[in-house]
Amino acid sequence: MPKSSKQKKSIKTEKKVKMLFQGSKGMHDILPSEQPWWDKLRKVSQEVANFYNFSRIDTPILEPVEIFERGTGMTTDIVEKEMFTLRTKGGDRLALRPENTPGIVRAYLEHGLSHLPQPLKLYYFGPFFRYQQPQFGRYRQFNQIGFEILGGEDDPIYDAQIILISFRLIEELKIKNPVVQLNSLGCKNCRSIYRRKLQDYYRKLPAKICKDCRRRLLVNPLRLLDCKNENCEKAKAGAPTMLDYLCPACRNYFREVLEYLDELNLPYNLNSYLVRGLDYYNRTVFEIFSEGQSIALAGGGRYDYLGEMLGARKSSLSAIGCALGAEAIIEVMKAQGIPGLAKTKAKIFLIQIGKPAKKRSVSLIEKFYRVGIKVVEALGKESLKSQLKIADKEGVEMALILGQREVFEESIIIRDMKSGAQETVPLSKVVEEVKRRLR
Ligand code: AMP
């Protein structure tokens, strides 16, 4: 049908409005059709957290920039390139949190949580922000589920527990064949020897490494191992590995972590290139992948030095944690045909015809609410036919029909949607009658 000039004009304006109000780059809406997967992830995360006795913690989305500069590290991509920062009118420098570990440790120290029974087991689920080039599975706003164990003894059992809980969550979601990649980054002492060995190796190497890595070689040589540049990937083959330089204490510690994983029957591969890129990690670091996926579903590690870096009075706060990427998990669930959480389907549809019936409908629905029976309706519609059509689409078992006559007689019709059989019952008895029929 040809459009009138007025219609054309309004379409033009609409297009213009759409262009003006597109969501910002790399930020995505989670529409109602996506929610069943999110509901499932939230539900299973909470169940797993409850079982392993992790308490929920929510920290602010905005944190002082300094906790990431000091904690995550000035030479990391996250701090160097990826933080969304702002200055408040009062002059404070804040960042939209790019990750949660420094925020959790800040909260732990600020609220004196070391006075609670230790270790403290915490979990969270929330949004994070990184200014990255959007690409498959990478957003500028994304969500993570995290588990942290802070305080208490420096015990490899907690490393195994954190790996177990991330693995269990992925497995509970029925994601196929998750595998843990594992490495140890040692402690301050053995790592500094390893850093020098790594610098020696790269300095003698004739192959060219990228510009970023030439700088990293001076300030953070471990980062050369996770650079994705083609030349740097080639250059790392033959690089010395951390596991060969672990001091006896770190080697024993790592061996014990592996023994616990063996006891738990968790599948893992040692990966000497896994460095996780952040300054605060020591000893165990890990990532979890699903078969055939290049994006990690989870990543974590031990961070015993972070408390000190953020000003803890005690020299070391034993801690280990992990973060699972919600978007990555949901993308894999969908790719593997794993359904989201089914919404509880309503069994009852209320049809109203005429003003007085519409008025009675609102209080009638509340009566069903009080006994926990879900009732769907189309209160804006008027005709019986159109409402029956919607009831049919909803797939309900029964339709309740309230017309002018029924309101006058204080009655209501119950229609069995399968057989079409109808029965009139007193309005005062309808909740009881529906309850009986649903049994
Ligand atoms: P990280 O905090 O970088 O160790 O990331 C932990 C997990 O969060 C990763 O394994 C990813 O699944 C997810 N993740 C990290 N960055 C992003 C991003 N920009 N967009 C979506 N998911 C992300």
XYZ file of C-alpha atoms and ligand atoms in Angstrom:
462
model
C 0.000 0.000 0.000
C 1.532 3.403 -0.957
C 2.225 5.573 2.083
C 0.825 9.109 2.454
C 3.345 11.943 2.872
C 2.304 12.227 6.546
C 3.023 8.511 7.104
C 6.373 8.820 5.301
C 7.298 11.729 7.526
C 6.456 9.824 10.695
C 8.530 6.790 9.554
C 11.461 9.121 8.889
C 11.181 10.625 12.377
C 10.962 7.142 13.893
C 14.158 6.061 12.095
C 15.912 9.170 13.287
C 14.803 8.524 16.881
C 16.060 4.931 16.639
C 19.478 6.122 15.513
C 19.686 8.657 18.310
C 18.831 6.215 21.062
C 20.749 3.083 20.253
C 22.311 1.508 23.336
C 25.963 2.404 23.868
C 28.641 0.360 22.128
C 29.382 -2.987 23.716
C 26.501 -2.707 26.221
C 23.659 -5.133 25.669
C 20.037 -5.405 26.732
C 18.845 -8.635 28.273
C 15.354 -8.920 26.812
C 12.501 -10.951 28.350
C 13.120 -13.773 25.848
C 16.683 -14.144 27.242
C 15.660 -14.160 30.886
C 15.016 -17.921 31.294
C 18.797 -18.554 30.894
C 19.627 -15.779 33.349
C 17.044 -17.097 35.813
C 18.594 -20.552 35.583
C 22.123 -19.224 36.065
C 21.074 -17.135 39.065
C 19.148 -20.041 40.610
C 21.897 -22.626 40.157
C 24.588 -20.159 41.352
C 22.617 -19.532 44.509
C 22.001 -23.232 45.116
C 25.681 -24.084 44.655
C 26.714 -21.153 46.903
C 24.247 -22.283 49.594
C 25.416 -25.872 49.492
C 29.083 -24.912 49.930
C 28.154 -22.291 52.531
C 29.152 -19.109 50.666
C 27.348 -15.936 51.819
C 26.221 -13.314 49.341
C 28.031 -9.967 49.250
C 27.121 -6.945 47.118
C 29.654 -4.159 46.755
C 29.143 -0.869 44.872
C 29.568 -0.701 41.127
C 31.683 2.447 41.573
C 34.895 2.026 43.540
C 37.927 4.294 44.074
C 40.220 4.023 41.025
C 43.155 3.521 43.356
C 42.086 0.057 44.525
C 42.425 -1.213 40.949
C 45.640 0.711 40.307
C 47.213 -0.711 43.447
C 45.539 -4.117 43.372
C 44.861 -5.218 39.803
C 48.075 -3.447 38.764
C 49.140 -0.369 36.801
C 50.684 -2.442 34.004
C 47.660 -4.660 33.384
C 45.401 -4.140 30.350
C 42.428 -3.699 32.685
C 43.952 -0.670 34.422
C 46.031 0.677 31.549
C 43.375 0.560 28.841
C 40.028 -0.763 29.965
C 38.668 1.173 32.927
C 35.690 3.506 32.686
C 36.637 6.263 35.105
C 35.045 9.501 36.272
C 35.712 12.319 38.652
C 32.913 13.293 41.046
C 31.966 16.920 41.651
C 33.818 16.574 44.950
C 36.969 15.553 43.072
C 37.067 11.802 43.897
C 38.372 9.520 41.141
C 36.035 6.551 40.711
C 35.955 3.588 38.337
C 33.078 1.454 37.131
C 34.426 -1.781 38.595
C 36.242 -3.827 35.916
C 36.444 -6.822 38.287
C 35.479 -7.538 41.872
C 38.430 -8.954 43.781
C 39.868 -5.576 44.920
C 36.352 -4.423 45.896
C 35.787 -7.558 47.976
C 39.124 -7.147 49.781
C 38.374 -3.440 50.320
C 35.030 -4.367 51.922
C 36.672 -7.123 54.001
C 39.240 -4.693 55.413
C 36.869 -1.740 55.758
C 34.278 -3.693 57.774
C 36.769 -5.667 59.854
C 35.367 -8.952 58.531
C 38.440 -10.734 59.877
C 36.598 -10.741 63.224
C 34.052 -13.208 61.843
C 34.866 -16.943 61.834
C 37.565 -17.478 59.189
C 37.899 -18.239 56.388
C 35.059 -16.133 55.117
C 33.315 -17.606 52.087
C 31.623 -15.021 49.896
C 29.849 -14.987 46.557
C 28.435 -12.312 44.241
C 26.580 -11.906 40.951
C 26.651 -8.559 39.209
C 27.731 -6.269 36.367
C 31.302 -5.312 35.453
C 32.688 -2.864 32.921
C 35.710 -2.955 30.624
C 36.407 -0.572 27.801
C 37.286 -3.178 25.165
C 36.682 -3.565 21.455
C 33.354 -5.451 21.396
C 33.723 -8.869 19.782
C 32.190 -12.320 20.083
C 31.625 -13.001 23.777
C 33.258 -9.705 24.867
C 31.123 -6.811 26.039
C 31.820 -3.501 27.717
C 29.216 -4.324 30.337
C 29.070 -7.967 31.328
C 28.162 -10.011 34.380
C 30.205 -12.241 36.588
C 29.447 -14.698 39.347
C 32.287 -14.881 41.816
C 33.316 -17.036 44.779
C 35.986 -15.924 47.240
C 37.534 -17.541 50.322
C 39.330 -14.992 52.526
C 41.235 -15.220 55.800
C 42.055 -18.367 57.711
C 44.906 -20.713 56.970
C 47.046 -20.750 53.861
C 45.753 -24.173 52.878
C 45.664 -25.812 49.415
C 42.286 -27.342 50.301
C 40.735 -23.894 49.672
C 42.336 -23.679 46.219
C 40.755 -27.035 45.418
C 37.402 -25.902 46.848
C 37.319 -22.765 44.689
C 38.144 -24.776 41.569
C 35.544 -27.355 42.591
C 32.768 -24.815 43.109
C 33.338 -23.137 39.713
C 33.477 -26.554 38.075
C 30.356 -27.732 39.920
C 28.365 -24.686 38.813
C 29.316 -25.253 35.164
C 28.544 -28.951 35.488
C 25.188 -28.344 37.239
C 24.185 -26.237 34.230
C 24.813 -29.375 32.108
C 27.565 -27.748 30.036
C 29.461 -30.496 28.257
C 32.968 -31.607 29.210
C 34.375 -28.698 31.203
C 38.141 -28.849 31.675
C 40.306 -26.966 34.151
C 43.579 -25.387 32.976
C 45.965 -24.932 35.836
C 49.290 -23.320 36.682
C 51.219 -22.040 39.670
C 52.778 -18.581 39.698
C 54.839 -19.281 42.821
C 55.523 -16.735 45.537
C 57.459 -13.435 45.599
C 60.761 -15.264 45.972
C 60.587 -17.935 43.298
C 58.681 -15.714 40.906
C 61.361 -13.040 40.908
C 63.956 -15.679 39.896
C 61.600 -16.891 37.172
C 61.004 -13.321 35.945
C 64.730 -12.858 35.424
C 64.982 -16.182 33.551
C 62.084 -15.127 31.356
C 63.700 -11.734 30.633
C 66.986 -13.470 29.748
C 65.138 -15.828 27.396
C 63.295 -13.056 25.539
C 66.330 -10.767 25.361
C 68.357 -13.461 23.627
C 65.531 -14.311 21.240
C 66.100 -13.163 17.657
C 62.328 -13.180 16.840
C 60.492 -9.864 17.095
C 57.892 -9.448 19.812
C 55.131 -6.826 19.656
C 55.577 -3.252 20.889
C 53.432 -3.864 23.993
C 55.521 -6.903 24.888
C 58.806 -4.998 24.499
C 57.526 -2.725 27.246
C 56.096 -5.626 29.258
C 59.498 -7.290 29.177
C 60.739 -4.562 31.511
C 57.721 -4.078 33.765
C 55.738 -7.325 33.742
C 57.491 -10.110 31.773
C 54.964 -12.823 32.739
C 52.428 -11.004 30.590
C 54.432 -11.954 27.494
C 53.138 -15.479 27.944
C 49.487 -14.556 27.409
C 49.950 -12.103 24.524
C 47.837 -13.155 21.540
C 50.077 -11.508 18.914
C 51.193 -14.074 16.321
C 54.928 -13.373 16.739
C 54.660 -13.392 20.522
C 52.747 -16.703 20.416
C 55.617 -18.176 18.378
C 58.245 -16.634 20.631
C 56.914 -18.213 23.798
C 57.486 -21.798 22.564
C 60.638 -22.785 24.403
C 60.274 -20.135 27.117
C 61.200 -21.331 30.626
C 58.185 -22.432 32.663
C 57.282 -21.299 36.162
C 56.729 -24.862 37.380
C 60.460 -25.546 36.883
C 61.361 -22.643 39.178
C 58.904 -23.129 42.066
C 60.573 -23.038 45.467
C 60.105 -26.193 47.610
C 57.221 -24.634 49.608
C 55.340 -23.562 46.448
C 56.022 -26.898 44.750
C 54.621 -28.834 47.730
C 51.637 -26.522 47.890
C 50.843 -27.035 44.212
C 51.291 -30.809 44.540
C 48.737 -30.836 47.349
C 46.246 -28.844 45.240
C 46.611 -31.455 42.483
C 46.131 -34.272 44.984
C 42.835 -32.761 46.108
C 41.715 -32.352 42.491
C 42.589 -36.010 41.862
C 40.590 -36.991 44.944
C 37.657 -35.013 43.544
C 38.116 -36.552 40.103
C 38.196 -33.141 38.448
C 39.686 -33.167 34.937
C 42.577 -30.709 34.627
C 45.520 -29.888 32.352
C 48.674 -28.135 33.444
C 49.216 -25.018 31.332
C 52.502 -23.252 31.944
C 51.437 -20.264 29.812
C 48.482 -19.467 32.056
C 49.467 -16.290 33.915
C 46.074 -14.528 34.247
C 47.625 -11.114 33.622
C 46.871 -9.479 36.991
C 49.472 -8.376 39.529
C 47.929 -9.778 42.669
C 47.903 -13.484 41.815
C 50.308 -15.916 43.454
C 50.560 -19.692 43.506
C 47.483 -21.397 42.009
C 45.843 -19.845 38.934
C 43.229 -21.568 36.781
C 40.688 -21.177 34.007
C 37.814 -23.438 32.985
C 36.857 -24.080 29.369
C 34.090 -26.092 27.793
C 35.069 -28.488 25.014
C 35.696 -26.661 21.740
C 35.253 -23.146 23.194
C 38.006 -20.562 22.988
C 36.531 -18.220 25.606
C 37.122 -19.201 29.225
C 33.953 -19.718 31.252
C 35.752 -19.042 34.515
C 39.077 -17.807 35.784
C 40.637 -17.341 39.166
C 43.510 -17.807 41.488
C 45.152 -17.183 44.828
C 45.796 -13.584 45.838
C 47.577 -13.597 49.189
C 49.317 -10.252 48.564
C 46.252 -8.201 47.669
C 45.295 -7.415 51.276
C 48.735 -5.956 51.884
C 48.631 -4.044 48.597
C 45.368 -2.441 49.743
C 46.772 -1.480 53.124
C 45.950 -4.425 55.426
C 47.887 -4.160 58.660
C 48.599 -7.894 58.812
C 51.258 -8.655 56.222
C 49.321 -11.360 54.427
C 45.624 -12.080 53.946
C 45.306 -15.611 52.661
C 42.743 -15.541 49.853
C 41.619 -17.339 46.722
C 38.732 -16.677 44.357
C 37.274 -17.067 40.920
C 34.903 -15.282 38.546
C 32.627 -16.957 36.037
C 31.495 -15.056 32.950
C 27.686 -15.085 32.842
C 27.442 -14.114 29.155
C 30.028 -16.741 28.180
C 28.173 -19.430 30.130
C 24.822 -18.493 28.607
C 26.267 -18.447 25.082
C 27.624 -21.970 25.605
C 24.330 -23.166 27.115
C 22.487 -21.941 24.045
C 25.058 -23.346 21.615
C 24.729 -26.726 23.351
C 20.911 -26.614 23.314
C 20.600 -26.348 27.107
C 17.233 -24.788 27.998
C 16.721 -21.904 30.408
C 14.430 -22.025 33.420
C 10.836 -22.657 32.351
C 8.374 -20.057 33.676
C 5.585 -21.516 35.832
C 2.717 -21.793 33.415
C -0.641 -20.385 34.427
C -3.479 -22.892 34.432
C -6.286 -20.355 34.781
C -7.412 -17.543 32.479
C -9.980 -14.996 33.608
C -12.326 -13.632 30.951
C -14.476 -10.609 31.749
C -17.213 -9.119 29.632
C -18.614 -5.676 30.438
C -17.670 -2.942 32.923
C -19.151 -4.491 36.137
C -17.375 -7.810 35.376
C -14.089 -6.040 34.719
C -14.414 -4.297 38.076
C -15.067 -7.577 39.940
C -12.160 -9.243 38.107
C -9.472 -7.215 39.822
C -10.514 -8.276 43.321
C -11.133 -11.866 42.192
C -7.548 -12.127 40.867
C -6.296 -10.966 44.276
C -8.224 -13.851 45.913
C -6.304 -16.281 43.691
C -3.047 -14.449 44.499
C -3.631 -15.067 48.215
C -3.855 -18.841 47.685
C -0.916 -18.912 45.250
C -2.813 -19.752 42.068
C -1.532 -17.844 39.040
C -4.268 -16.308 36.877
C -3.598 -14.687 33.513
C -5.965 -12.220 31.899
C -6.402 -9.705 29.102
C -8.265 -7.053 31.051
C -7.950 -4.530 28.233
C -9.904 -6.764 25.839
C -13.678 -6.765 25.680
C -15.055 -9.570 23.510
C -15.398 -13.192 24.609
C -13.932 -14.400 21.316
C -10.709 -12.413 21.528
C -10.151 -13.396 25.180
C -10.839 -17.083 24.484
C -8.275 -16.922 21.699
C -5.631 -15.591 24.095
C -6.607 -18.192 26.735
C -6.092 -20.849 24.091
C -2.654 -19.477 23.196
C -1.639 -19.443 26.852
C -2.456 -23.137 26.963
C -4.449 -22.890 30.222
C -6.543 -25.736 31.600
C -9.511 -23.606 32.634
C -11.086 -20.285 31.661
C -13.249 -18.462 34.181
C -15.924 -16.386 32.433
C -17.458 -13.454 34.238
C -20.182 -11.596 32.315
C -22.786 -9.034 33.231
C -25.322 -11.733 34.105
C -22.857 -13.668 36.272
C -21.948 -10.542 38.249
C -25.637 -9.869 38.807
C -26.232 -13.467 39.954
C -22.959 -13.619 41.983
C -21.791 -16.564 39.891
C -19.040 -17.426 37.393
C -18.612 -19.936 34.568
C -15.764 -22.450 34.673
C -14.865 -23.658 31.190
C -12.707 -26.732 30.678
C -10.477 -25.625 27.786
C -9.865 -29.145 26.524
C -13.434 -30.461 26.370
C -15.212 -27.104 26.149
C -17.566 -28.216 28.965
C -18.864 -25.332 31.062
C -20.301 -25.188 34.562
C -21.659 -22.239 36.523
C -20.597 -22.018 40.191
C -21.233 -19.414 42.920
C -18.633 -16.637 42.782
C -17.937 -17.083 46.504
C -16.935 -20.731 45.866
C -14.842 -20.311 42.715
C -11.415 -20.296 44.400
C -12.261 -23.498 46.307
C -13.671 -25.135 43.169
C -10.601 -24.246 41.055
C -8.320 -25.538 43.807
C -10.243 -28.808 43.869
C -10.061 -29.216 40.094
C -6.321 -28.499 40.013
C -5.559 -31.200 42.556
P 38.512 -12.317 34.180
O 37.931 -11.445 35.243
O 39.104 -11.553 33.035
O 39.345 -13.411 34.685
O 37.262 -13.033 33.501
C 36.525 -14.082 34.099
C 35.471 -14.479 33.097
O 34.608 -13.365 32.836
C 36.054 -14.824 31.723
O 36.407 -16.165 31.683
C 34.938 -14.478 30.779
O 34.038 -15.556 30.675
C 34.228 -13.332 31.479
N 34.611 -12.026 30.879
C 35.732 -11.303 31.079
N 35.726 -10.187 30.348
C 34.551 -10.168 29.669
C 33.939 -9.279 28.722
N 34.507 -8.149 28.354
N 32.712 -9.616 28.234
C 32.099 -10.750 28.609
N 32.627 -11.633 29.485
C 33.837 -11.354 30.010
